CSV table of C-alpha atoms and ligand atoms in Angstrom, one decimal:
chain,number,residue,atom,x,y,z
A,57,UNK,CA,-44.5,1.3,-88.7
A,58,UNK,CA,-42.2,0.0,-86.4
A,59,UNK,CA,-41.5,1.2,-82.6
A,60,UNK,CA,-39.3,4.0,-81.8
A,61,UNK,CA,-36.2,1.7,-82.1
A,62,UNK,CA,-34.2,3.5,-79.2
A,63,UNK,CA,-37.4,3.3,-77.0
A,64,UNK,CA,-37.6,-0.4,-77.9
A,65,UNK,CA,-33.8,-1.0,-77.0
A,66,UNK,CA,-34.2,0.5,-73.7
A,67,UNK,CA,-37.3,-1.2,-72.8
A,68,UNK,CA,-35.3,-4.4,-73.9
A,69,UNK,CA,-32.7,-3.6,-71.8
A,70,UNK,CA,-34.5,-2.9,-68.6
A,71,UNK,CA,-36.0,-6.4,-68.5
A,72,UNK,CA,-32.8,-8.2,-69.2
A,73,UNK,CA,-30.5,-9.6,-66.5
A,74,UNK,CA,-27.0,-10.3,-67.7
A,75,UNK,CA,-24.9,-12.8,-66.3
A,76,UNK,CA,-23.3,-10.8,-63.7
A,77,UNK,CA,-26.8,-9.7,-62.4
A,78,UNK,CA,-27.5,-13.6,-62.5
A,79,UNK,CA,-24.6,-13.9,-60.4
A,80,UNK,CA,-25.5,-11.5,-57.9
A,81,UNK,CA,-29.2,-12.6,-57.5
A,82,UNK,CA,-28.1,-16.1,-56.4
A,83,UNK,CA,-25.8,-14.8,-53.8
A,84,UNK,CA,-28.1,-12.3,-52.6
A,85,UNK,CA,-30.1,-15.4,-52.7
A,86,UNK,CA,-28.0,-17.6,-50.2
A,87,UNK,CA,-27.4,-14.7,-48.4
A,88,UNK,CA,-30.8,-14.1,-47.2
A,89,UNK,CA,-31.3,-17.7,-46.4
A,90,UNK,CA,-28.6,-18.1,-44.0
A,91,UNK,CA,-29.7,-14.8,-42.2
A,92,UNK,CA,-32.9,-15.9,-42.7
A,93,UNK,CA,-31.7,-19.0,-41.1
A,94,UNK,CA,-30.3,-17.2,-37.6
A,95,UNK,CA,-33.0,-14.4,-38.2
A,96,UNK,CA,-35.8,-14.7,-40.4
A,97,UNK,CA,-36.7,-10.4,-39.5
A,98,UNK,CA,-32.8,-10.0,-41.1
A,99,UNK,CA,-33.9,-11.8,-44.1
A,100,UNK,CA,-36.4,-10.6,-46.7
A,101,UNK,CA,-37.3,-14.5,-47.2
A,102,UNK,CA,-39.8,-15.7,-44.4
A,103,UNK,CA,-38.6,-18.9,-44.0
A,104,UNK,CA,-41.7,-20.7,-42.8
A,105,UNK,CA,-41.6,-23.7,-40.9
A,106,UNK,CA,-43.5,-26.8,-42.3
A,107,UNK,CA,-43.3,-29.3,-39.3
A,108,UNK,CA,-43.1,-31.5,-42.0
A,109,UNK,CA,-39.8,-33.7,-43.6
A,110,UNK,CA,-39.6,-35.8,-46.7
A,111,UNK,CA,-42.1,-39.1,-46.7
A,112,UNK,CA,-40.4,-42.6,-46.3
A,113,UNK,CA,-42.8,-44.1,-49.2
A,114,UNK,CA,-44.5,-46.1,-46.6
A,115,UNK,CA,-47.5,-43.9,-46.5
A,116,UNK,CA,-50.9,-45.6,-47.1
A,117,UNK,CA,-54.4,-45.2,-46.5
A,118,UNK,CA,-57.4,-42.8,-47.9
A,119,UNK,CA,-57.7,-39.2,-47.6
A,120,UNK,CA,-59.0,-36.1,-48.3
A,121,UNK,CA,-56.8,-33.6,-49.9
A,122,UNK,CA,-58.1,-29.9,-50.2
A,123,UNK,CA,-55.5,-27.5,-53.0
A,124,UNK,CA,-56.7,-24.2,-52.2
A,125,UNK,CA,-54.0,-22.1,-53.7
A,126,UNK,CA,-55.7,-20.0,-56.5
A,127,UNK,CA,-59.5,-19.1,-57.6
A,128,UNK,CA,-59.8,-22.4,-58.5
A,129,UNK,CA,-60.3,-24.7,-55.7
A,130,UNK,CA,-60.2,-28.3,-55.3
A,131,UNK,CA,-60.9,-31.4,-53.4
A,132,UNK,CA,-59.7,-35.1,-53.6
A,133,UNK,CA,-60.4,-38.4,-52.2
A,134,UNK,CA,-57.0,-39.8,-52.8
A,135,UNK,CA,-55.9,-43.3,-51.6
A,136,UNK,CA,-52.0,-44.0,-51.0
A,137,UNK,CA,-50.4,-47.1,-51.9
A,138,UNK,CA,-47.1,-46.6,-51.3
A,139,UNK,CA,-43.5,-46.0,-53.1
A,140,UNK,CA,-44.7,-43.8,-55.3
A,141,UNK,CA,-48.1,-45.5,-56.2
A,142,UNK,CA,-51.8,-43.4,-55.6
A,143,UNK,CA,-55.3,-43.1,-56.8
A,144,UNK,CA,-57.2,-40.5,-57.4
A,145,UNK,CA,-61.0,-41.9,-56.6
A,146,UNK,CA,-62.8,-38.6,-56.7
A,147,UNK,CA,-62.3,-35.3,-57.5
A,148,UNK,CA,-64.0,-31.7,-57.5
A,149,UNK,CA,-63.4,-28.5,-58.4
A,150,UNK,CA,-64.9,-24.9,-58.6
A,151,UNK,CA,-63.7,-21.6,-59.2
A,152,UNK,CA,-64.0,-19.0,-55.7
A,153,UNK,CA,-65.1,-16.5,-58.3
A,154,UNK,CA,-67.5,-16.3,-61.3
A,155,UNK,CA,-67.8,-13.1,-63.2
A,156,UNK,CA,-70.9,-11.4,-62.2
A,157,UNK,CA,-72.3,-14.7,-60.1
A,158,UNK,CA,-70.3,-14.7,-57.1
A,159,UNK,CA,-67.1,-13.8,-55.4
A,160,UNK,CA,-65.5,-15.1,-52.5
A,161,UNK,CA,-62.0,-13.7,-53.0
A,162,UNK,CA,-62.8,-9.8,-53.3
A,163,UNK,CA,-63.1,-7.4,-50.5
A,164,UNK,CA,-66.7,-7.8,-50.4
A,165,UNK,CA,-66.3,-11.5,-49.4
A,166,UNK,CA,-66.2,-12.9,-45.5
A,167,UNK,CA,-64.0,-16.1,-44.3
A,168,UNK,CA,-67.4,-17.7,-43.2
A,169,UNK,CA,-68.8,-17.4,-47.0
A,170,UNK,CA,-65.6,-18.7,-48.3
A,171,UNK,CA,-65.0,-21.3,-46.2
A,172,UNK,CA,-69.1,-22.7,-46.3
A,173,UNK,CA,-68.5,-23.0,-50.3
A,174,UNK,CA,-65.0,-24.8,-49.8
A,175,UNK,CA,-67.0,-27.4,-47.2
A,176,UNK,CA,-69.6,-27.9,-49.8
A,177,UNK,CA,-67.0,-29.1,-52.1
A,178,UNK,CA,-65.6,-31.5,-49.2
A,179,UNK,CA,-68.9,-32.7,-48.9
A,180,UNK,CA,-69.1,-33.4,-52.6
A,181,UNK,CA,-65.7,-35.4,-52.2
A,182,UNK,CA,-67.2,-37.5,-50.1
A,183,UNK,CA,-70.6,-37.8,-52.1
A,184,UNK,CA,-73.0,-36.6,-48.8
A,185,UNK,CA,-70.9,-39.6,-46.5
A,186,UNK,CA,-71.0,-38.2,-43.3
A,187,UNK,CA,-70.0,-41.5,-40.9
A,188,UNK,CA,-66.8,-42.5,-42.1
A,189,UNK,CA,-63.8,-41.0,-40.8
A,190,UNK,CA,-61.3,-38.7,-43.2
A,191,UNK,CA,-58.2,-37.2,-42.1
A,192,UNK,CA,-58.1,-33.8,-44.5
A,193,UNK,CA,-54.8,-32.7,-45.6
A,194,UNK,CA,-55.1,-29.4,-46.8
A,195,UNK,CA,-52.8,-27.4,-49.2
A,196,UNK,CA,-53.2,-23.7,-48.8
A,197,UNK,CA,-50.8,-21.7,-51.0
A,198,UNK,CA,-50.3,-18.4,-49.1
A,199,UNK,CA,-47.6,-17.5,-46.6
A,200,UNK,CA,-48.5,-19.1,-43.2
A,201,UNK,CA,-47.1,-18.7,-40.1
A,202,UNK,CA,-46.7,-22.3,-38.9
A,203,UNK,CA,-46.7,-23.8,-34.9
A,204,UNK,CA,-47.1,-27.6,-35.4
A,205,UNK,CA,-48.9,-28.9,-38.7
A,206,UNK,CA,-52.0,-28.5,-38.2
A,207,UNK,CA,-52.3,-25.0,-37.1
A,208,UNK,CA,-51.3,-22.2,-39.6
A,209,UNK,CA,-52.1,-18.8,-39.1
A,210,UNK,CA,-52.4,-16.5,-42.4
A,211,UNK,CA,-49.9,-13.8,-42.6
A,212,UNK,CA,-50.9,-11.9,-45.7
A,213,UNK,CA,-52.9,-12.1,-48.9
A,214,UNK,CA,-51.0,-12.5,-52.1
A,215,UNK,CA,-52.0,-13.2,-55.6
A,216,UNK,CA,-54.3,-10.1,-55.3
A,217,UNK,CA,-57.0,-12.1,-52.7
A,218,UNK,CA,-58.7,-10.0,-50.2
A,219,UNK,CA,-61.4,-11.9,-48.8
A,220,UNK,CA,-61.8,-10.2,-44.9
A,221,UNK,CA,-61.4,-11.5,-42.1
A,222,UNK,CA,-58.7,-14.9,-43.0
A,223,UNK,CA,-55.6,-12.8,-42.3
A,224,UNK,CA,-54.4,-13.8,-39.0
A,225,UNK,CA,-56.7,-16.3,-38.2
A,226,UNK,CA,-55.9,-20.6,-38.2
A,227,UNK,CA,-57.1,-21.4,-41.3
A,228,UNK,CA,-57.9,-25.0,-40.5
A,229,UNK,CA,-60.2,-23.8,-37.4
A,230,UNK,CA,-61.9,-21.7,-40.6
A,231,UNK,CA,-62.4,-24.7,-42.3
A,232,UNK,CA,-63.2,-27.0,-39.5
A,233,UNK,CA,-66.2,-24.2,-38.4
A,234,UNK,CA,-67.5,-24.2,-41.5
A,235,UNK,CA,-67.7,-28.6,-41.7
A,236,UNK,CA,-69.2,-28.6,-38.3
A,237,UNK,CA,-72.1,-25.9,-39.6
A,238,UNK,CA,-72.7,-28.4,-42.4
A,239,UNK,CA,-72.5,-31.6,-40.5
A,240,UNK,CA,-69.6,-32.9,-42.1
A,241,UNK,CA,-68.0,-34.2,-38.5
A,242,UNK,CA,-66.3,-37.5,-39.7
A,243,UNK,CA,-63.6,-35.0,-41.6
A,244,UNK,CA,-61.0,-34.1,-39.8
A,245,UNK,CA,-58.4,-31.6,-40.8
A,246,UNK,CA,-55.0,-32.5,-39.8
A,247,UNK,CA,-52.2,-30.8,-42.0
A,248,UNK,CA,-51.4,-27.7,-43.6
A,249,UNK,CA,-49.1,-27.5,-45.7
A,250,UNK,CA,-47.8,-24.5,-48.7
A,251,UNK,CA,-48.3,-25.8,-51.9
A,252,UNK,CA,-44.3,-25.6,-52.7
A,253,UNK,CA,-44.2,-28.0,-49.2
A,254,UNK,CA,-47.0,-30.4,-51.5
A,255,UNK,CA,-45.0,-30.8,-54.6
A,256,UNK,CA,-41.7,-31.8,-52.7
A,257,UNK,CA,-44.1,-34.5,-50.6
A,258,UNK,CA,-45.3,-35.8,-54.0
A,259,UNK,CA,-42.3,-35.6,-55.7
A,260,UNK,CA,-40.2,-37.1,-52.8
A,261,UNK,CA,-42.9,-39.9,-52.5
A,262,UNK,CA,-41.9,-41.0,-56.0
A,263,UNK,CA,-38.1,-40.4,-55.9
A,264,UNK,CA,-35.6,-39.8,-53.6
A,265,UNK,CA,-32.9,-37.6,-54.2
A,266,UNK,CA,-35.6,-34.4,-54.3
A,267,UNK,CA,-34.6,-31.4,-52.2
A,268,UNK,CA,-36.5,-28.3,-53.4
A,269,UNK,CA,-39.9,-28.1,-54.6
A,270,UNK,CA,-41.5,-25.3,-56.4
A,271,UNK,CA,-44.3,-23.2,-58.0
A,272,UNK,CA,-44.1,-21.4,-61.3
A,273,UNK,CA,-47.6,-20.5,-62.1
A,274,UNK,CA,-50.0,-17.9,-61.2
A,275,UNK,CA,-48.0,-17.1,-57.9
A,276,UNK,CA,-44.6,-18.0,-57.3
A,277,UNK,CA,-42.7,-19.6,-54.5
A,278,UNK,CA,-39.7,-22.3,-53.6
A,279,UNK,CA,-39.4,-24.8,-50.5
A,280,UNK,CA,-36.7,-26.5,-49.3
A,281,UNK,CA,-35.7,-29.4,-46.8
A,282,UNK,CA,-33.3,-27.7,-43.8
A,283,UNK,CA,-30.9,-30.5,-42.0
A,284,UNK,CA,-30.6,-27.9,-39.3
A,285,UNK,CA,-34.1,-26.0,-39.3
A,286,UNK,CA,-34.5,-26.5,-35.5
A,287,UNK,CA,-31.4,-27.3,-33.6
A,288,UNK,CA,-32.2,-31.2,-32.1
A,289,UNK,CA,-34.6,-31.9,-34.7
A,290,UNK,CA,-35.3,-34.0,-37.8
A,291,UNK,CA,-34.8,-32.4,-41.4
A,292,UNK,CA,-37.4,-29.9,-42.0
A,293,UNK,CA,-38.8,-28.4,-44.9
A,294,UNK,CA,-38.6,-24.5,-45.1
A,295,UNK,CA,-41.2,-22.6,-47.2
A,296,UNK,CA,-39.4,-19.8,-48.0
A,297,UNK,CA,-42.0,-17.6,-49.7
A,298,UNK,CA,-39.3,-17.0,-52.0
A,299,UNK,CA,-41.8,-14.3,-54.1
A,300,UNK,CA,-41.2,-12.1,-51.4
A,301,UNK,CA,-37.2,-12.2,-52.4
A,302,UNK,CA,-36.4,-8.2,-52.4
A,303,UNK,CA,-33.3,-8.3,-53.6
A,304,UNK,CA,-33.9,-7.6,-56.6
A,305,UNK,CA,-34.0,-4.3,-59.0
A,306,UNK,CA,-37.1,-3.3,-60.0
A,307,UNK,CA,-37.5,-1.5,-63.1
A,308,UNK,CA,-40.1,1.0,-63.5
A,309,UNK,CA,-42.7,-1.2,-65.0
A,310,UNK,CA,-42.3,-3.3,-61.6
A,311,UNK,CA,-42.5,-0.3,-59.8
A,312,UNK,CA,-45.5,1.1,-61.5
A,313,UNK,CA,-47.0,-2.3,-61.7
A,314,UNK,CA,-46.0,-2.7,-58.0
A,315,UNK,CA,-47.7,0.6,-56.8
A,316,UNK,CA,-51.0,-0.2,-58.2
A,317,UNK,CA,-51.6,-3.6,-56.4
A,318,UNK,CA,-53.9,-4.9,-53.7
A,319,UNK,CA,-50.3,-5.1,-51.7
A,320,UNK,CA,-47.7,-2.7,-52.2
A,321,UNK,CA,-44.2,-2.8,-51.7
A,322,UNK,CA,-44.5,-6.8,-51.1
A,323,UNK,CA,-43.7,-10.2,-53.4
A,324,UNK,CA,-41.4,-8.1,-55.2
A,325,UNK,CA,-39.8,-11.6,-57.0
A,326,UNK,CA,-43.1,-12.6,-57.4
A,327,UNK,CA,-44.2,-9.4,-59.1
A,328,UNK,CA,-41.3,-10.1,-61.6
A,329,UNK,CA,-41.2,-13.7,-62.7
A,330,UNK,CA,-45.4,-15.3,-62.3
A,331,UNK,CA,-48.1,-16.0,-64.5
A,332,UNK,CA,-50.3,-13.8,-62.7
A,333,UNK,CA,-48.2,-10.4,-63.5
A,334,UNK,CA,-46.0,-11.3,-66.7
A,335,UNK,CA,-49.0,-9.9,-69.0
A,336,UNK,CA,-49.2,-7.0,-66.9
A,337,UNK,CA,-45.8,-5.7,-67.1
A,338,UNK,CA,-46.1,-6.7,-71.0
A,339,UNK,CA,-49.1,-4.4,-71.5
A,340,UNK,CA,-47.3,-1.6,-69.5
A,341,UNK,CA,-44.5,-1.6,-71.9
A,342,UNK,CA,-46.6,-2.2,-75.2
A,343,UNK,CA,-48.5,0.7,-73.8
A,344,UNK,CA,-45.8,2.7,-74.1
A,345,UNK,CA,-44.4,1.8,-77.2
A,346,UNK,CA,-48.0,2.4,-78.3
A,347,UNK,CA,-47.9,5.8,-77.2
A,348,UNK,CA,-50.8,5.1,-74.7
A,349,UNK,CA,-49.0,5.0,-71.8
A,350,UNK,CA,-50.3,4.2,-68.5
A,351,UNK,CA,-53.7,1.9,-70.4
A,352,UNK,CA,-53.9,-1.4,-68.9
A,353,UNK,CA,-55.4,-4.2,-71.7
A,354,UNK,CA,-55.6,-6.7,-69.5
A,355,UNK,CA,-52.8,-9.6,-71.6
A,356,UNK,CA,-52.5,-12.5,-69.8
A,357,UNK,CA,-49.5,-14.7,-69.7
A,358,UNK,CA,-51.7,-17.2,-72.3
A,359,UNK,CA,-51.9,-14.4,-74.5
A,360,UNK,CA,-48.0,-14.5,-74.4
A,361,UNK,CA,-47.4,-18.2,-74.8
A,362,UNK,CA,-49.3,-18.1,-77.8
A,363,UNK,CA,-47.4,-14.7,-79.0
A,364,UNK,CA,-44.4,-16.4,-79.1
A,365,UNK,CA,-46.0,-19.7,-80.1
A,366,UNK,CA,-47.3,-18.2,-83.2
A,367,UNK,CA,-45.5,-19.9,-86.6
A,368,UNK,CA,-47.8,-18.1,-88.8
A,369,UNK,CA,-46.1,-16.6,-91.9
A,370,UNK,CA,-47.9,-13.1,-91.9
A,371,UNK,CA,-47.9,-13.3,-87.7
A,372,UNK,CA,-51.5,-13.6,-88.1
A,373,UNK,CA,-51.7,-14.9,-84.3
A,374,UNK,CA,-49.8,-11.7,-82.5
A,375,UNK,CA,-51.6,-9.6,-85.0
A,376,UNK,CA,-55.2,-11.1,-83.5
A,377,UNK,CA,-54.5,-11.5,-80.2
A,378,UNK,CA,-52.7,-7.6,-80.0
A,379,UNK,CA,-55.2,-6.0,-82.0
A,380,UNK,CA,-58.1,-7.9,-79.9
A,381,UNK,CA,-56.5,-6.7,-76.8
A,382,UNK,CA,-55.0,-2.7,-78.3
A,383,UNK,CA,-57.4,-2.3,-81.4
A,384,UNK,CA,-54.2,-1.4,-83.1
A,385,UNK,CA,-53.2,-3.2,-86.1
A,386,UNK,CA,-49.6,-4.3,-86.6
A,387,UNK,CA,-47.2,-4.9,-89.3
A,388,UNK,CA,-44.8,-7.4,-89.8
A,389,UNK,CA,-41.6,-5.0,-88.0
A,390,UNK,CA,-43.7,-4.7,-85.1
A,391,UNK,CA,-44.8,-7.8,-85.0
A,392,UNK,CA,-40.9,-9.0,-84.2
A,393,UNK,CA,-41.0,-6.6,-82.1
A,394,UNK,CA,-43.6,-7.5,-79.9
A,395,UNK,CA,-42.6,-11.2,-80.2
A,396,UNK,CA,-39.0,-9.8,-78.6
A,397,UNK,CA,-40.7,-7.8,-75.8
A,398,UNK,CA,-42.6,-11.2,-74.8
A,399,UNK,CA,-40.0,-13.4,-74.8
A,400,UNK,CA,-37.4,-11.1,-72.8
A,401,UNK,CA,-39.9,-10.9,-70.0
A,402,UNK,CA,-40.2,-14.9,-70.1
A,403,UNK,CA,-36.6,-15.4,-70.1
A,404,UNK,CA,-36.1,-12.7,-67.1
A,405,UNK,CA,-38.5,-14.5,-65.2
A,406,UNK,CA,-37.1,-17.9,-65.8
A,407,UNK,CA,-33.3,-16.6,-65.2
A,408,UNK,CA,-34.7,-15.0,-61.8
A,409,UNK,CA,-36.8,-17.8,-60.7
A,410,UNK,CA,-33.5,-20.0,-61.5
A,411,UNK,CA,-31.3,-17.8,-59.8
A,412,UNK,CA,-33.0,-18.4,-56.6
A,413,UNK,CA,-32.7,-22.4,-57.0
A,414,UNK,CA,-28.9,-22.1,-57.0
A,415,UNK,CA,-28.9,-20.1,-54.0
A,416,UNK,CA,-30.3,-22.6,-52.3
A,417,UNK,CA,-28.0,-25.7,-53.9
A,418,UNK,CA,-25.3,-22.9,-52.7
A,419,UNK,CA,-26.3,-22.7,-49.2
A,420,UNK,CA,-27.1,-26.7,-49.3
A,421,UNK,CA,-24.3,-28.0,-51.3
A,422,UNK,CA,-21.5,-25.1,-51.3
A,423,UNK,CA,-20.3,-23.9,-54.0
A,424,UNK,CA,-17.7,-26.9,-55.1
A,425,UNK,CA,-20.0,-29.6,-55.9
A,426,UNK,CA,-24.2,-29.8,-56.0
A,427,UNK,CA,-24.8,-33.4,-55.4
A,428,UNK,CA,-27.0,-34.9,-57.5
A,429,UNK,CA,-30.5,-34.0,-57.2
A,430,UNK,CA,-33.7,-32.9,-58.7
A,431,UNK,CA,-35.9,-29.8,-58.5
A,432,UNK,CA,-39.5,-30.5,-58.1
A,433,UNK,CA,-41.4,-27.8,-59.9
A,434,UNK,CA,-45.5,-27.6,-60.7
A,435,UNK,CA,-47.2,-24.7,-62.5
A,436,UNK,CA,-48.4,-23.8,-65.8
A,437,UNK,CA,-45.5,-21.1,-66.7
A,438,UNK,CA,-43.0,-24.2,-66.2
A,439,UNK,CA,-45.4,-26.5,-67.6
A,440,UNK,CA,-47.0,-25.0,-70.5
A,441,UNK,CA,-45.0,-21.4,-71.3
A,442,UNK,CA,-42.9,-21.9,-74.4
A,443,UNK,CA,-38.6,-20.3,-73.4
A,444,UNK,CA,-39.1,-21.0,-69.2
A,445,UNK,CA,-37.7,-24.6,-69.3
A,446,UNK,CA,-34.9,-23.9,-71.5
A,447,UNK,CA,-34.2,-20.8,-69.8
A,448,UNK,CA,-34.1,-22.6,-66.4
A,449,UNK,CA,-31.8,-25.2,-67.8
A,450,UNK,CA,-29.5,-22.3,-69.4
A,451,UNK,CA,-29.3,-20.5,-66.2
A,452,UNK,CA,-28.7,-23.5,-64.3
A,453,UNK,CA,-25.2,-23.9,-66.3
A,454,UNK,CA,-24.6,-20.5,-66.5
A,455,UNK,CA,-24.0,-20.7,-62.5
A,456,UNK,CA,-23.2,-24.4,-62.0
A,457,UNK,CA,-20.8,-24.5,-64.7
A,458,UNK,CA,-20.5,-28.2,-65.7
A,459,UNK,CA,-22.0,-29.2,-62.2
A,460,UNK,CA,-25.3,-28.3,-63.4
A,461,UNK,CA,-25.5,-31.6,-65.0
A,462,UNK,CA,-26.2,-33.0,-61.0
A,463,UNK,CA,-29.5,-31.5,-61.3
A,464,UNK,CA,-32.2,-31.3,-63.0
A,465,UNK,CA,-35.5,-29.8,-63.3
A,466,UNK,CA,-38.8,-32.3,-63.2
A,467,UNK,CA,-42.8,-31.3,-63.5
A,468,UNK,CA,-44.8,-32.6,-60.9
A,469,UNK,CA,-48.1,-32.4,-61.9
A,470,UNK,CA,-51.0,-31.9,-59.5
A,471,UNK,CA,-48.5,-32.4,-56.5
A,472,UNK,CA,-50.9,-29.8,-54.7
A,473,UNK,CA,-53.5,-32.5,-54.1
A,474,UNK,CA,-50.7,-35.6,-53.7
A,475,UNK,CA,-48.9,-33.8,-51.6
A,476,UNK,CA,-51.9,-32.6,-48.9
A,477,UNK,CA,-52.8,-36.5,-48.8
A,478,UNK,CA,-49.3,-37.7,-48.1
A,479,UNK,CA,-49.0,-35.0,-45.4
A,480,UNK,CA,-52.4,-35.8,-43.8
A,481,UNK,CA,-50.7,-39.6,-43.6
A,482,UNK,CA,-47.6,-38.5,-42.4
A,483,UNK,CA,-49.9,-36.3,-39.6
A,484,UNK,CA,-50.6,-40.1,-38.2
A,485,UNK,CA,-47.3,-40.0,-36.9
B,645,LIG,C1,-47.8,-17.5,-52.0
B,645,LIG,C2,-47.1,-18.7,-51.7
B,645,LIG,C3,-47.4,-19.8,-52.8
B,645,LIG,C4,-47.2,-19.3,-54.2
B,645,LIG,C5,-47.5,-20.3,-55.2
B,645,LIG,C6,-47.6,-17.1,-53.5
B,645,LIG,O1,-48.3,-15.9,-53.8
B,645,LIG,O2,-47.4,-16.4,-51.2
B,645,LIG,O3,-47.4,-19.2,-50.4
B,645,LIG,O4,-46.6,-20.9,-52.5
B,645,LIG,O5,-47.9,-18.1,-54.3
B,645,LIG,O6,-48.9,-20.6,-55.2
């Protein structure tokens, strides 16, 4: 039996945002950045200072490049050829958390015990070499509040982290703590940068004409270079910790959803559009429609690529991974259904997420004419989730008109890592 058709409709309706709400949300948008650009407390983006521009391509030399931006964290020994050209000569990874093993993101977890397991890594990268000199560029993908490059204070946990005693402190004085307890003296960390302020340095390093660079993956958030970030200075580039956009009207999934996590009342644009809450707020509706409101089954935005993915003929796929996830059983009404519900919550995200690009080619470009440009984006929901590029490049000429063919979207894959060893080379300067 199908849903309650009304029920359905409304749901529907809730998570759509027409075009005049696509409209709005980029000039809301803009707006916040330019009061964000006189007063950031006016503005409900942060707009983070980098102390960082775009590379000239001349960077060269080998590094160490620490992406710590998710439970998975990872280190690189990366050297830079120039224009473009890199290798990566070794690389490690390991999860901060492994289901009943350890846990270094909960609230049980201390900055010292986090921060010895991410110099164990570094000293993995390295393979035990503790004489030869490193300059560590490290990417750390939370919102930072920025005094030169090196020294980056943590604001807040997002992406549901709550390891004690990190908020507030320099994380590179963290990190470099916990090398000096293991010995590793001969690495030297020089740069932080957010991991939106990574995939513009990679992308940038490769081609010109790059502007913004983003995140659409577990967390979301956009940078940008500012001509005028501080009056006499160069071009700098702003991480805007654009999930924390609160413009923006919540329905009451968000605001349930909202309510019950680790940080309330924050990342509102966040909450709405990234990998790490999309299967949330689809469970919350299902839920409903299920008549077992309020049950949480844990979907995960995978779970949602492959619901729309599945080409089946009986919808055996949605049928599996709903039933696996509901223990209810499905037929083939419902399955349309639930294939709807998914991909209105994709497109939303992608038409906010876009929506916030063109604010910034507004407040960059006006509204005449964006010059031509591209949009540097990394993430598994751009990457890998079926709808978000198409949406993107939808909403894109939705509000550029015509103009949106001046820019266009591009992956840059793995810019995390990239990016930390072209701004540990650009820290030479
Ligand atoms: C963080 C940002 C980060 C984004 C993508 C957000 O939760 O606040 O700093 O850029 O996730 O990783």
């Amino acid at each position: 039996m199908a849903f309650d058709q009304k029920q359905f409709d409304d749901i529907i309706r809730e998570f759509t945002v027409d075009s005049d709400a696509l409209h709005t949300i980029a000039a809301d948008f803009r707006y916040d950045l330019r009061m964000g650009l006189k007063d950031p407390d006016q503005s409900s983006l942060r707009m983070l200072k980098s102390y960082v521009g775009l590379p000239t391509g001349e960077e060269k030399g080998e590094y160490l490049a620490l992406d710590f931006g998710g439970t998975n964290v990872r280190v690189l020994r990366i050297r830079l050829d120039g224009h473009g050209k890199f290798e990566v000569l070794k690389k490690v990874a390991k999860p901060l958390r492994v289901e009943g093993i350890y846990d270094y993101v909960g609230e049980g977890s201390t900055a010292e015990q986090m921060f010895d397991f991410i110099a164990e890594l570094v000293d993995e990268a390295v393979e035990g070499d503790h004489e030869t000199k490193y300059l560590l560029g490290h990417t750390f993908s939370f919102p930072s509040e920025q005094t030169d490059l090196y020294n980056a204070k943590l604001i807040i946990w997002t992406k549901e982290f709550a390891t004690a005693g990190v908020e507030g402190k320099v994380v590179n004085d963290l990190l470099k703590e916990a090398l000096h307890r293991q010995g590793i003296d001969n690495v030297e960390p020089t740069a932080v940068i957010n991991d939106t302020v990574a995939v513009l340095l990679a992308a940038a390093y490769k081609q010109p004409d790059t502007f913004i660079g983003s995140i659409y993956a577990t967390g979301h958030n956009t940078c940008y270079l500012e001509p005028y970030a501080d009056t006499a200075d160069e071009p700098m580039i702003l991480n805007l910790e654009s999930g924390g956009f609160m413009k923006l009207v919540p329905n009451r999934y968000d605001v349930a959803f909202d309510e019950k996590s680790e940080k309330p009342g924050e990342q509102r644009l966040e909450k709405m559009v990234s990998g790490r809450y999309m299967g949330e707020l689809f469970g919350m509706a299902l839920a409903d429609l299920l008549g077992e409101s309020g049950k949480a089954y844990g979907f995960t935005s995978i779970d949602m690529s492959n619901i729309v993915l599945d080409e089946e003929d009986d919808d055996a796929g949605i049928r599996k991974i709903v039933a696996g996830r509901t223990g209810h059983e499905l037929d083939k009404e419902t399955c349309e259904q639930v294939r709807k519900l998914v991909s209105t919550l994709i497109v939303r995200s992608a038409r906010l997420v876009t929506a916030s690009y063109v604010g910034i080619i507004w407040q960059l470009d006006g509204e005449a004419k964006p010059r031509k440009q591209h949009i540097a984006i990394d993430g598994s929901v751009y990457e890998k989730m079926p709808l978000a590029k198409e949406n993107i490049m939808r909403a894109l000429y939705e509000l550029l008109g015509e103009e949106a063919a001046n820019v266009d979207t591009v992956l840059e894959n793995g810019g995390s890592g990239l990016g930390a060893a072209i701004a540990a080379a650009m820290s030479q300067n």
